[in-house]
PDB file of C-alpha atoms in Angstrom:
ATOM      1  CA  MET A   1     -18.377  20.302  -6.364  1.00 81.00           C
ATOM      2  CA  GLU A   2     -18.403  17.496  -8.895  1.00 94.00           C
ATOM      3  CA  ILE A   3     -15.083  15.813  -9.567  1.00 97.00           C
ATOM      4  CA  SER A   4     -13.411  16.661 -12.888  1.00 97.00           C
ATOM      5  CA  LYS A   5     -12.852  13.983 -15.495  1.00 97.00           C
ATOM      6  CA  GLU A   6      -9.069  14.449 -15.283  1.00 97.00           C
ATOM      7  CA  LEU A   7      -9.036  13.989 -11.521  1.00 98.00           C
ATOM      8  CA  ALA A   8     -11.494  11.074 -11.658  1.00 98.00           C
ATOM      9  CA  ASP A   9      -9.306   9.386 -14.280  1.00 98.00           C
ATOM     10  CA  ALA A  10      -6.197   9.837 -12.124  1.00 98.00           C
ATOM     11  CA  ILE A  11      -7.965   8.469  -9.058  1.00 98.00           C
ATOM     12  CA  ASN A  12      -9.366   5.561 -11.085  1.00 98.00           C
ATOM     13  CA  ASP A  13      -5.798   4.684 -12.068  1.00 98.00           C
ATOM     14  CA  GLN A  14      -4.844   4.847  -8.404  1.00 98.00           C
ATOM     15  CA  ILE A  15      -7.751   2.627  -7.372  1.00 98.00           C
ATOM     16  CA  ASN A  16      -6.420  -0.025  -9.716  1.00 98.00           C
ATOM     17  CA  PHE A  17      -2.875   0.547  -8.479  1.00 98.00           C
ATOM     18  CA  GLU A  18      -3.993   0.138  -4.861  1.00 98.00           C
ATOM     19  CA  LEU A  19      -5.639  -3.168  -5.808  1.00 98.00           C
ATOM     20  CA  TYR A  20      -2.406  -4.159  -7.580  1.00 98.00           C
ATOM     21  CA  SER A  21      -0.533  -3.195  -4.396  1.00 98.00           C
ATOM     22  CA  ALA A  22      -2.805  -5.457  -2.371  1.00 98.00           C
ATOM     23  CA  TYR A  23      -2.097  -8.242  -4.847  1.00 97.00           C
ATOM     24  CA  ILE A  24       1.673  -7.701  -4.485  1.00 98.00           C
ATOM     25  CA  TYR A  25       1.487  -7.875  -0.698  1.00 98.00           C
ATOM     26  CA  LEU A  26      -0.566 -11.058  -0.794  1.00 98.00           C
ATOM     27  CA  SER A  27       2.015 -12.573  -3.144  1.00 98.00           C
ATOM     28  CA  MET A  28       4.727 -11.565  -0.670  1.00 98.00           C
ATOM     29  CA  ALA A  29       2.729 -13.165   2.154  1.00 98.00           C
ATOM     30  CA  ALA A  30       2.504 -16.407   0.188  1.00 98.00           C
ATOM     31  CA  TRP A  31       6.254 -16.424  -0.458  1.00 98.00           C
ATOM     32  CA  LEU A  32       6.995 -15.729   3.215  1.00 98.00           C
ATOM     33  CA  GLU A  33       4.640 -18.554   4.281  1.00 98.00           C
ATOM     34  CA  GLU A  34       6.395 -20.908   1.864  1.00 98.00           C
ATOM     35  CA  ASN A  35       9.691 -19.906   3.449  1.00 97.00           C
ATOM     36  CA  ASN A  36       8.539 -20.571   7.020  1.00 97.00           C
ATOM     37  CA  LEU A  37       8.198 -16.927   8.074  1.00 97.00           C
ATOM     38  CA  PRO A  38       4.568 -16.849   9.263  1.00 98.00           C
ATOM     39  CA  GLY A  39       4.935 -13.632  11.271  1.00 97.00           C
ATOM     40  CA  MET A  40       6.223 -11.719   8.271  1.00 98.00           C
ATOM     41  CA  ALA A  41       3.501 -13.336   6.159  1.00 98.00           C
ATOM     42  CA  HIS A  42       0.913 -12.072   8.662  1.00 96.00           C
ATOM     43  CA  TRP A  43       2.420  -8.566   8.431  1.00 97.00           C
ATOM     44  CA  MET A  44       1.986  -8.696   4.650  1.00 98.00           C
ATOM     45  CA  GLU A  45      -1.585  -9.988   4.951  1.00 97.00           C
ATOM     46  CA  VAL A  46      -2.402  -6.961   7.107  1.00 97.00           C
ATOM     47  CA  GLN A  47      -0.711  -4.811   4.482  1.00 97.00           C
ATOM     48  CA  PHE A  48      -2.939  -6.454   1.850  1.00 97.00           C
ATOM     49  CA  ASP A  49      -6.007  -5.425   3.880  1.00 96.00           C
ATOM     50  CA  GLU A  50      -4.702  -1.861   4.189  1.00 96.00           C
ATOM     51  CA  GLU A  51      -4.102  -1.518   0.459  1.00 97.00           C
ATOM     52  CA  TYR A  52      -7.583  -2.831  -0.256  1.00 96.00           C
ATOM     53  CA  SER A  53      -9.032  -0.275   2.164  1.00 96.00           C
ATOM     54  CA  HIS A  54      -7.054   2.463   0.374  1.00 97.00           C
ATOM     55  CA  ALA A  55      -8.669   1.426  -2.917  1.00 97.00           C
ATOM     56  CA  ILE A  56     -12.090   1.620  -1.260  1.00 97.00           C
ATOM     57  CA  ARG A  57     -11.296   5.055   0.152  1.00 96.00           C
ATOM     58  CA  PHE A  58     -10.435   6.351  -3.335  1.00 97.00           C
ATOM     59  CA  TYR A  59     -13.464   4.535  -4.790  1.00 97.00           C
ATOM     60  CA  ARG A  60     -15.840   6.187  -2.303  1.00 97.00           C
ATOM     61  CA  HIS A  61     -14.365   9.610  -3.067  1.00 97.00           C
ATOM     62  CA  VAL A  62     -15.003   9.297  -6.799  1.00 97.00           C
ATOM     63  CA  ILE A  63     -18.534   7.939  -6.275  1.00 97.00           C
ATOM     64  CA  GLU A  64     -19.468  10.579  -3.710  1.00 96.00           C
ATOM     65  CA  ARG A  65     -18.219  13.330  -6.013  1.00 96.00           C
ATOM     66  CA  GLY A  66     -20.380  12.220  -8.933  1.00 96.00           C
ATOM     67  CA  GLY A  67     -17.609  10.501 -10.866  1.00 97.00           C
ATOM     68  CA  ARG A  68     -17.541   7.086 -12.429  1.00 96.00           C
ATOM     69  CA  VAL A  69     -15.265   4.303 -11.229  1.00 97.00           C
ATOM     70  CA  ILE A  70     -13.800   2.174 -13.999  1.00 96.00           C
ATOM     71  CA  PHE A  71     -11.795  -0.938 -13.205  1.00 96.00           C
ATOM     72  CA  LYS A  72      -8.996  -2.225 -15.388  1.00 95.00           C
ATOM     73  CA  ALA A  73      -7.073  -5.479 -15.507  1.00 96.00           C
ATOM     74  CA  ILE A  74      -4.612  -5.980 -12.671  1.00 96.00           C
ATOM     75  CA  ASP A  75      -1.159  -7.201 -13.626  1.00 94.00           C
ATOM     76  CA  ALA A  76       0.216 -10.377 -12.089  1.00 97.00           C
ATOM     77  CA  PRO A  77       2.506  -9.584  -9.155  1.00 97.00           C
ATOM     78  CA  GLN A  78       6.068 -10.703  -8.627  1.00 97.00           C
ATOM     79  CA  THR A  79       6.155 -14.171  -7.045  1.00 98.00           C
ATOM     80  CA  GLU A  80       9.816 -14.858  -6.303  1.00 98.00           C
ATOM     81  CA  TRP A  81      12.303 -13.184  -3.988  1.00 98.00           C
ATOM     82  CA  GLU A  82      15.791 -14.085  -2.839  1.00 97.00           C
ATOM     83  CA  SER A  83      15.162 -13.511   0.870  1.00 97.00           C
ATOM     84  CA  ALA A  84      12.964 -11.775   3.419  1.00 97.00           C
ATOM     85  CA  LEU A  85      15.255  -8.769   3.010  1.00 97.00           C
ATOM     86  CA  ASP A  86      14.524  -8.782  -0.722  1.00 98.00           C
ATOM     87  CA  VAL A  87      10.773  -8.914   0.025  1.00 98.00           C
ATOM     88  CA  PHE A  88      10.910  -5.854   2.274  1.00 98.00           C
ATOM     89  CA  GLU A  89      13.266  -3.996  -0.070  1.00 98.00           C
ATOM     90  CA  THR A  90      10.695  -4.582  -2.819  1.00 98.00           C
ATOM     91  CA  ALA A  91       7.901  -3.410  -0.503  1.00 98.00           C
ATOM     92  CA  TYR A  92       9.790  -0.217   0.366  1.00 98.00           C
ATOM     93  CA  GLU A  93      10.530   0.576  -3.293  1.00 98.00           C
ATOM     94  CA  HIS A  94       6.883  -0.085  -4.147  1.00 98.00           C
ATOM     95  CA  GLU A  95       5.678   2.311  -1.425  1.00 98.00           C
ATOM     96  CA  LYS A  96       7.896   5.037  -2.870  1.00 98.00           C
ATOM     97  CA  VAL A  97       6.134   4.558  -6.217  1.00 98.00           C
ATOM     98  CA  VAL A  98       2.738   4.754  -4.497  1.00 98.00           C
ATOM     99  CA  THR A  99       3.762   8.001  -2.789  1.00 98.00           C
ATOM    100  CA  ALA A 100       4.868   9.573  -6.074  1.00 98.00           C
ATOM    101  CA  ARG A 101       1.584   8.558  -7.733  1.00 98.00           C
ATOM    102  CA  ILE A 102      -0.487  10.088  -4.927  1.00 98.00           C
ATOM    103  CA  TYR A 103       1.537  13.313  -5.119  1.00 98.00           C
ATOM    104  CA  LYS A 104       0.726  13.496  -8.848  1.00 98.00           C
ATOM    105  CA  ILE A 105      -2.976  13.221  -8.029  1.00 98.00           C
ATOM    106  CA  GLY A 106      -2.427  16.015  -5.528  1.00 98.00           C
ATOM    107  CA  GLU A 107      -0.887  18.193  -8.231  1.00 98.00           C
ATOM    108  CA  ILE A 108      -4.036  17.763 -10.335  1.00 98.00           C
ATOM    109  CA  ALA A 109      -6.280  18.568  -7.347  1.00 98.00           C
ATOM    110  CA  ASP A 110      -4.147  21.640  -6.562  1.00 97.00           C
ATOM    111  CA  SER A 111      -4.224  22.897 -10.147  1.00 97.00           C
ATOM    112  CA  GLU A 112      -8.020  22.577 -10.165  1.00 97.00           C
ATOM    113  CA  GLY A 113      -8.449  24.084  -6.703  1.00 96.00           C
ATOM    114  CA  ASP A 114     -10.383  20.959  -5.671  1.00 97.00           C
ATOM    115  CA  LYS A 115     -10.513  21.365  -1.906  1.00 96.00           C
ATOM    116  CA  GLY A 116     -12.464  18.121  -1.404  1.00 95.00           C
ATOM    117  CA  ALA A 117      -9.778  16.071  -3.116  1.00 97.00           C
ATOM    118  CA  GLN A 118      -7.031  18.005  -1.347  1.00 96.00           C
ATOM    119  CA  GLY A 119      -8.577  17.161   2.017  1.00 95.00           C
ATOM    120  CA  MET A 120      -8.968  13.488   1.130  1.00 96.00           C
ATOM    121  CA  LEU A 121      -5.403  13.333  -0.145  1.00 97.00           C
ATOM    122  CA  GLN A 122      -3.996  14.782   3.085  1.00 96.00           C
ATOM    123  CA  TRP A 123      -4.857  11.495   4.792  1.00 95.00           C
ATOM    124  CA  PHE A 124      -2.961   9.608   2.076  1.00 97.00           C
ATOM    125  CA  TYR A 125       0.086  11.881   2.358  1.00 97.00           C
ATOM    126  CA  ASN A 126       0.315  11.049   6.060  1.00 95.00           C
ATOM    127  CA  GLU A 127      -0.358   7.365   5.396  1.00 95.00           C
ATOM    128  CA  GLN A 128       2.443   7.174   2.842  1.00 97.00           C
ATOM    129  CA  VAL A 129       4.964   8.608   5.300  1.00 97.00           C
ATOM    130  CA  GLU A 130       3.970   5.788   7.669  1.00 96.00           C
ATOM    131  CA  GLU A 131       4.120   3.155   4.902  1.00 97.00           C
ATOM    132  CA  GLU A 132       7.615   4.173   3.825  1.00 98.00           C
ATOM    133  CA  VAL A 133       8.899   4.361   7.403  1.00 98.00           C
ATOM    134  CA  ASN A 134       7.465   0.936   8.294  1.00 97.00           C
ATOM    135  CA  THR A 135       8.846  -0.887   5.263  1.00 98.00           C
ATOM    136  CA  SER A 136      12.248   0.819   5.389  1.00 98.00           C
ATOM    137  CA  THR A 137      12.594   0.128   9.138  1.00 97.00           C
ATOM    138  CA  ILE A 138      11.876  -3.579   8.664  1.00 97.00           C
ATOM    139  CA  ARG A 139      14.245  -3.667   5.686  1.00 97.00           C
ATOM    140  CA  ASP A 140      16.974  -1.993   7.762  1.00 97.00           C
ATOM    141  CA  ASN A 141      16.438  -4.428  10.643  1.00 96.00           C
ATOM    142  CA  LEU A 142      16.775  -7.340   8.229  1.00 97.00           C
ATOM    143  CA  LYS A 143      19.988  -5.819   6.847  1.00 97.00           C
ATOM    144  CA  ARG A 144      21.393  -5.549  10.382  1.00 95.00           C
ATOM    145  CA  ALA A 145      20.380  -9.135  11.108  1.00 93.00           C
ATOM    146  CA  GLY A 146      22.558 -10.382   8.277  1.00 91.00           C
ATOM    147  CA  ASP A 147      22.773 -14.169   8.393  1.00 88.00           C
ATOM    148  CA  SER A 148      21.569 -14.465  12.000  1.00 92.00           C
ATOM    149  CA  LYS A 149      18.762 -17.027  12.104  1.00 92.00           C
ATOM    150  CA  GLN A 150      18.034 -16.048  15.699  1.00 93.00           C
ATOM    151  CA  ILE A 151      17.433 -12.397  14.834  1.00 92.00           C
ATOM    152  CA  LEU A 152      15.350 -13.424  11.805  1.00 93.00           C
ATOM    153  CA  PHE A 153      13.221 -15.600  14.093  1.00 94.00           C
ATOM    154  CA  MET A 154      12.806 -12.714  16.564  1.00 94.00           C
ATOM    155  CA  LEU A 155      11.812 -10.283  13.784  1.00 95.00           C
ATOM    156  CA  ASP A 156       9.359 -12.822  12.415  1.00 95.00           C
ATOM    157  CA  ARG A 157       7.711 -13.159  15.833  1.00 95.00           C
ATOM    158  CA  GLU A 158       7.609  -9.381  16.288  1.00 95.00           C
ATOM    159  CA  LEU A 159       5.997  -8.782  12.889  1.00 96.00           C
ATOM    160  CA  GLY A 160       3.458 -11.526  13.589  1.00 93.00           C
ATOM    161  CA  ALA A 161       2.076  -9.381  16.412  1.00 90.00           C
ATOM    162  CA  ARG A 162       0.920  -6.644  14.013  1.00 91.00           C
ATOM    163  CA  PRO A 163      -2.753  -5.919  14.686  1.00 89.00           C
ATOM    164  CA  ALA A 164      -5.253  -6.399  11.894  1.00 87.00           C
ATOM    165  CA  ALA A 165      -6.033  -3.391   9.731  1.00 75.00           C
ATOM    166  CA  PRO A 166      -9.195  -1.578  10.796  1.00 71.00           C
ATOM    167  CA  ALA A 167     -12.115  -1.829   8.400  1.00 66.00           C
ATOM    168  CA  PRO A 168     -12.864   1.344   6.468  1.00 59.00           C
ATOM    169  CA  PRO A 169     -15.759   3.296   7.986  1.00 54.00           C
ATOM    170  CA  ALA A 170     -19.163   2.668   6.433  1.00 54.00           C
ATOM    171  CA  GLU A 171     -19.914   6.361   6.182  1.00 49.00           C
ATOM    172  CA  SER A 172     -18.256   8.825   3.851  1.00 48.00           C
ATOM    173  CA  MET A 173     -14.471   8.673   3.839  1.00 49.00           C
ATOM    174  CA  THR A 174     -13.836  11.973   2.086  1.00 47.00           C
TER     175      THR A 174
END
């Protein structure tokens, strides 16, 4: 089944948004590095890789379904935050936006009865639960830490141990 123009357009928008998300996380990593939080910066670099792989996953779906991928300009990301807590609060709020956008794509796929897109999107639904839990948990830990430099140091070390994101498979990802 060839992908509809409406669904391809929605996924194209999401491809660009995933690339924008990657850009945001790399900006966060840079800010964290500048503020001597290399473990948290590493966590954000891994997040950058994940967001890029999400864009590729959507890209492959459109291509494999006979659609056309069209790239648009990517907005400049935020570059300043008040604290590590502010960074992770921003990340959590951003992930909630990503989730809502993916659900809207799902509504289009459902209305069209596009089983291929519905199957592909199921992976993203599960991924977004994980993304929101991860960012909100780190945010909550930073809230509990308050002004404790020792706890901040421990969290930074813990987040620095995050394994690298796996590369997307070379074969079909739909």
